[in-house]
JSON list of C-alpha atoms in Angstrom, two decimals:
[
{"chain": "A", "resi": 1, "resn": "THR", "atom": "CA", "xyz": [-22.70, 45.17, 224.15]},
{"chain": "A", "resi": 2, "resn": "THR", "atom": "CA", "xyz": [-24.74, 42.45, 225.75]},
{"chain": "A", "resi": 3, "resn": "LYS", "atom": "CA", "xyz": [-26.58, 42.18, 229.05]},
{"chain": "A", "resi": 4, "resn": "GLU", "atom": "CA", "xyz": [-24.09, 39.61, 230.32]},
{"chain": "A", "resi": 5, "resn": "SER", "atom": "CA", "xyz": [-21.56, 40.87, 232.84]},
{"chain": "A", "resi": 6, "resn": "GLY", "atom": "CA", "xyz": [-18.00, 40.88, 231.54]},
{"chain": "A", "resi": 7, "resn": "TYR", "atom": "CA", "xyz": [-18.88, 39.95, 227.92]},
{"chain": "A", "resi": 8, "resn": "TYR", "atom": "CA", "xyz": [-18.68, 42.59, 225.22]},
{"chain": "A", "resi": 9, "resn": "PHE", "atom": "CA", "xyz": [-19.80, 41.78, 221.70]},
{"chain": "A", "resi": 10, "resn": "ILE", "atom": "CA", "xyz": [-18.02, 43.64, 218.91]},
{"chain": "A", "resi": 11, "resn": "ASP", "atom": "CA", "xyz": [-20.14, 43.80, 215.79]},
{"chain": "A", "resi": 12, "resn": "HIS", "atom": "CA", "xyz": [-17.73, 43.73, 212.87]},
{"chain": "A", "resi": 13, "resn": "GLU", "atom": "CA", "xyz": [-20.59, 44.31, 210.42]},
{"chain": "A", "resi": 14, "resn": "ASP", "atom": "CA", "xyz": [-21.47, 47.71, 211.94]},
{"chain": "A", "resi": 15, "resn": "GLU", "atom": "CA", "xyz": [-19.62, 50.42, 209.97]},
{"chain": "A", "resi": 16, "resn": "ALA", "atom": "CA", "xyz": [-19.31, 52.76, 212.96]},
{"chain": "A", "resi": 17, "resn": "VAL", "atom": "CA", "xyz": [-17.90, 50.07, 215.26]},
{"chain": "A", "resi": 18, "resn": "ARG", "atom": "CA", "xyz": [-15.57, 48.70, 212.57]},
{"chain": "A", "resi": 19, "resn": "GLY", "atom": "CA", "xyz": [-14.22, 52.18, 211.82]},
{"chain": "A", "resi": 20, "resn": "MET", "atom": "CA", "xyz": [-13.30, 52.72, 215.51]},
{"chain": "A", "resi": 21, "resn": "LEU", "atom": "CA", "xyz": [-11.70, 49.29, 215.96]},
{"chain": "A", "resi": 22, "resn": "VAL", "atom": "CA", "xyz": [-7.90, 49.57, 215.81]},
{"chain": "A", "resi": 23, "resn": "VAL", "atom": "CA", "xyz": [-6.53, 46.44, 217.52]},
{"chain": "A", "resi": 24, "resn": "GLU", "atom": "CA", "xyz": [-8.37, 43.24, 218.44]},
{"chain": "A", "resi": 25, "resn": "ASN", "atom": "CA", "xyz": [-6.60, 40.37, 220.24]},
{"chain": "A", "resi": 26, "resn": "GLY", "atom": "CA", "xyz": [-3.22, 41.74, 219.14]},
{"chain": "A", "resi": 27, "resn": "LYS", "atom": "CA", "xyz": [-4.25, 41.85, 215.51]},
{"chain": "A", "resi": 28, "resn": "MET", "atom": "CA", "xyz": [-4.17, 45.20, 213.67]},
{"chain": "A", "resi": 29, "resn": "MET", "atom": "CA", "xyz": [-7.71, 45.92, 212.40]},
{"chain": "A", "resi": 30, "resn": "PHE", "atom": "CA", "xyz": [-7.08, 49.44, 211.12]},
{"chain": "A", "resi": 31, "resn": "PRO", "atom": "CA", "xyz": [-7.94, 50.76, 208.53]},
{"chain": "A", "resi": 32, "resn": "ALA", "atom": "CA", "xyz": [-11.41, 49.36, 208.13]},
{"chain": "A", "resi": 33, "resn": "PRO", "atom": "CA", "xyz": [-12.39, 48.00, 204.72]},
{"chain": "A", "resi": 34, "resn": "ALA", "atom": "CA", "xyz": [-14.17, 50.48, 202.53]},
{"chain": "A", "resi": 35, "resn": "PRO", "atom": "CA", "xyz": [-17.95, 50.12, 202.45]},
{"chain": "A", "resi": 36, "resn": "PRO", "atom": "CA", "xyz": [-19.42, 48.83, 199.20]},
{"chain": "A", "resi": 37, "resn": "PRO", "atom": "CA", "xyz": [-20.44, 51.52, 196.72]},
{"chain": "A", "resi": 38, "resn": "PRO", "atom": "CA", "xyz": [-24.14, 52.33, 196.50]},
{"chain": "A", "resi": 39, "resn": "PRO", "atom": "CA", "xyz": [-26.07, 50.60, 193.74]},
{"chain": "A", "resi": 40, "resn": "VAL", "atom": "CA", "xyz": [-26.28, 52.44, 190.45]},
{"chain": "A", "resi": 41, "resn": "VAL", "atom": "CA", "xyz": [-29.76, 53.75, 189.78]},
{"chain": "A", "resi": 42, "resn": "GLU", "atom": "CA", "xyz": [-30.77, 54.57, 186.26]},
{"chain": "A", "resi": 43, "resn": "LYS", "atom": "CA", "xyz": [-32.09, 58.09, 185.93]},
{"chain": "A", "resi": 44, "resn": "LYS", "atom": "CA", "xyz": [-35.37, 58.35, 184.16]},
{"chain": "A", "resi": 45, "resn": "GLU", "atom": "CA", "xyz": [-35.68, 61.36, 181.94]},
{"chain": "A", "resi": 46, "resn": "THR", "atom": "CA", "xyz": [-38.90, 63.16, 182.67]},
{"chain": "A", "resi": 47, "resn": "GLU", "atom": "CA", "xyz": [-40.43, 65.96, 180.69]},
{"chain": "A", "resi": 48, "resn": "VAL", "atom": "CA", "xyz": [-40.21, 69.28, 182.51]},
{"chain": "A", "resi": 49, "resn": "ILE", "atom": "CA", "xyz": [-43.48, 71.15, 182.53]},
{"chain": "A", "resi": 50, "resn": "VAL", "atom": "CA", "xyz": [-43.00, 74.91, 182.52]},
{"chain": "A", "resi": 51, "resn": "PRO", "atom": "CA", "xyz": [-45.90, 76.69, 184.22]},
{"chain": "A", "resi": 52, "resn": "GLU", "atom": "CA", "xyz": [-47.39, 79.67, 182.47]},
{"chain": "A", "resi": 53, "resn": "VAL", "atom": "CA", "xyz": [-46.76, 82.95, 184.25]},
{"chain": "A", "resi": 54, "resn": "ASP", "atom": "CA", "xyz": [-49.42, 85.64, 184.23]},
{"chain": "A", "resi": 55, "resn": "TYR", "atom": "CA", "xyz": [-47.41, 88.87, 184.19]},
{"chain": "A", "resi": 56, "resn": "LYS", "atom": "CA", "xyz": [-50.49, 91.08, 184.47]},
{"chain": "A", "resi": 57, "resn": "LYS", "atom": "CA", "xyz": [-51.78, 89.56, 187.73]},
{"chain": "A", "resi": 58, "resn": "PRO", "atom": "CA", "xyz": [-49.43, 91.41, 190.16]},
{"chain": "A", "resi": 59, "resn": "PHE", "atom": "CA", "xyz": [-50.28, 94.74, 188.54]},
{"chain": "A", "resi": 60, "resn": "ILE", "atom": "CA", "xyz": [-54.00, 94.04, 188.62]},
{"chain": "A", "resi": 61, "resn": "ASP", "atom": "CA", "xyz": [-53.79, 92.99, 192.29]},
{"chain": "A", "resi": 62, "resn": "GLY", "atom": "CA", "xyz": [-51.87, 96.17, 193.12]},
{"chain": "A", "resi": 63, "resn": "ALA", "atom": "CA", "xyz": [-54.43, 98.31, 191.34]},
{"chain": "A", "resi": 64, "resn": "LYS", "atom": "CA", "xyz": [-57.26, 96.59, 193.24]},
{"chain": "A", "resi": 65, "resn": "ASN", "atom": "CA", "xyz": [-55.52, 97.12, 196.59]},
{"chain": "A", "resi": 66, "resn": "ALA", "atom": "CA", "xyz": [-54.92, 100.79, 195.76]},
{"chain": "A", "resi": 67, "resn": "ALA", "atom": "CA", "xyz": [-58.58, 101.21, 194.77]},
{"chain": "A", "resi": 68, "resn": "TYR", "atom": "CA", "xyz": [-59.79, 99.57, 198.00]},
{"chain": "A", "resi": 69, "resn": "LEU", "atom": "CA", "xyz": [-57.45, 101.71, 200.11]},
{"chain": "A", "resi": 70, "resn": "SER", "atom": "CA", "xyz": [-58.36, 104.98, 198.42]},
{"chain": "A", "resi": 71, "resn": "THR", "atom": "CA", "xyz": [-62.08, 104.20, 198.60]},
{"chain": "A", "resi": 72, "resn": "SER", "atom": "CA", "xyz": [-61.84, 103.42, 202.31]},
{"chain": "A", "resi": 73, "resn": "ILE", "atom": "CA", "xyz": [-59.87, 106.61, 202.99]},
{"chain": "A", "resi": 74, "resn": "LEU", "atom": "CA", "xyz": [-62.44, 108.68, 201.08]},
{"chain": "A", "resi": 75, "resn": "ALA", "atom": "CA", "xyz": [-65.26, 106.96, 202.98]},
{"chain": "A", "resi": 76, "resn": "VAL", "atom": "CA", "xyz": [-63.65, 107.74, 206.35]},
{"chain": "A", "resi": 77, "resn": "GLY", "atom": "CA", "xyz": [-63.07, 111.34, 205.21]},
{"chain": "A", "resi": 78, "resn": "ALA", "atom": "CA", "xyz": [-66.71, 111.65, 204.15]},
{"chain": "A", "resi": 79, "resn": "VAL", "atom": "CA", "xyz": [-68.04, 110.62, 207.57]},
{"chain": "A", "resi": 80, "resn": "ALA", "atom": "CA", "xyz": [-65.38, 112.54, 209.54]},
{"chain": "A", "resi": 81, "resn": "PRO", "atom": "CA", "xyz": [-66.78, 114.60, 212.42]},
{"chain": "A", "resi": 82, "resn": "ASN", "atom": "CA", "xyz": [-64.61, 117.65, 211.64]},
{"chain": "A", "resi": 83, "resn": "ALA", "atom": "CA", "xyz": [-61.70, 118.87, 209.50]},
{"chain": "A", "resi": 84, "resn": "ALA", "atom": "CA", "xyz": [-59.10, 118.24, 212.21]},
{"chain": "A", "resi": 85, "resn": "PHE", "atom": "CA", "xyz": [-59.95, 114.52, 212.22]},
{"chain": "A", "resi": 86, "resn": "SER", "atom": "CA", "xyz": [-59.51, 114.36, 208.44]},
{"chain": "A", "resi": 87, "resn": "SER", "atom": "CA", "xyz": [-56.16, 116.10, 208.68]},
{"chain": "A", "resi": 88, "resn": "MET", "atom": "CA", "xyz": [-54.88, 113.76, 211.41]},
{"chain": "A", "resi": 89, "resn": "PHE", "atom": "CA", "xyz": [-56.21, 110.70, 209.58]},
{"chain": "A", "resi": 90, "resn": "THR", "atom": "CA", "xyz": [-54.48, 111.76, 206.36]},
{"chain": "A", "resi": 91, "resn": "THR", "atom": "CA", "xyz": [-51.21, 112.30, 208.24]},
{"chain": "A", "resi": 92, "resn": "PHE", "atom": "CA", "xyz": [-51.58, 108.87, 209.88]},
{"chain": "A", "resi": 93, "resn": "CYS", "atom": "CA", "xyz": [-52.18, 107.15, 206.54]},
{"chain": "A", "resi": 94, "resn": "LEU", "atom": "CA", "xyz": [-49.24, 108.86, 204.85]},
{"chain": "A", "resi": 95, "resn": "SER", "atom": "CA", "xyz": [-46.94, 108.01, 207.77]},
{"chain": "A", "resi": 96, "resn": "ASN", "atom": "CA", "xyz": [-47.95, 104.35, 207.42]},
{"chain": "A", "resi": 97, "resn": "VAL", "atom": "CA", "xyz": [-47.14, 104.40, 203.71]},
{"chain": "A", "resi": 98, "resn": "ILE", "atom": "CA", "xyz": [-43.76, 106.02, 204.38]},
{"chain": "A", "resi": 99, "resn": "GLY", "atom": "CA", "xyz": [-43.04, 103.55, 207.19]},
{"chain": "A", "resi": 100, "resn": "VAL", "atom": "CA", "xyz": [-43.75, 100.59, 204.92]},
{"chain": "A", "resi": 101, "resn": "GLN", "atom": "CA", "xyz": [-41.48, 102.01, 202.23]},
{"chain": "A", "resi": 102, "resn": "VAL", "atom": "CA", "xyz": [-38.67, 102.52, 204.76]},
{"chain": "A", "resi": 103, "resn": "VAL", "atom": "CA", "xyz": [-38.95, 98.96, 206.08]},
{"chain": "A", "resi": 104, "resn": "LEU", "atom": "CA", "xyz": [-39.13, 97.42, 202.61]},
{"chain": "A", "resi": 105, "resn": "GLY", "atom": "CA", "xyz": [-36.12, 99.46, 201.52]},
{"chain": "A", "resi": 106, "resn": "VAL", "atom": "CA", "xyz": [-33.86, 97.85, 204.13]}
]
């Protein structure tokens, strides 16, 4: 379209406009000519680099986390004010472990 009143410009080069144009001045314009195929691009063969996987790392990280957790639980138990606190803290920790296992099992 243009900004002139009563004059409408039909862009025949626009694929969307040309695809919607059926009849123009009594001349059948449908179907639109097919668009030109995309240019052929030569594929360059590149060498695929396979990264080395350290299979021991997840197990070592898990062992470190378990050591940190058990050390912190023992430290809290060592400074506990009484036996009831240690019992409730142990129950709380075990319930967290069970809760995590339930959520991860879904």
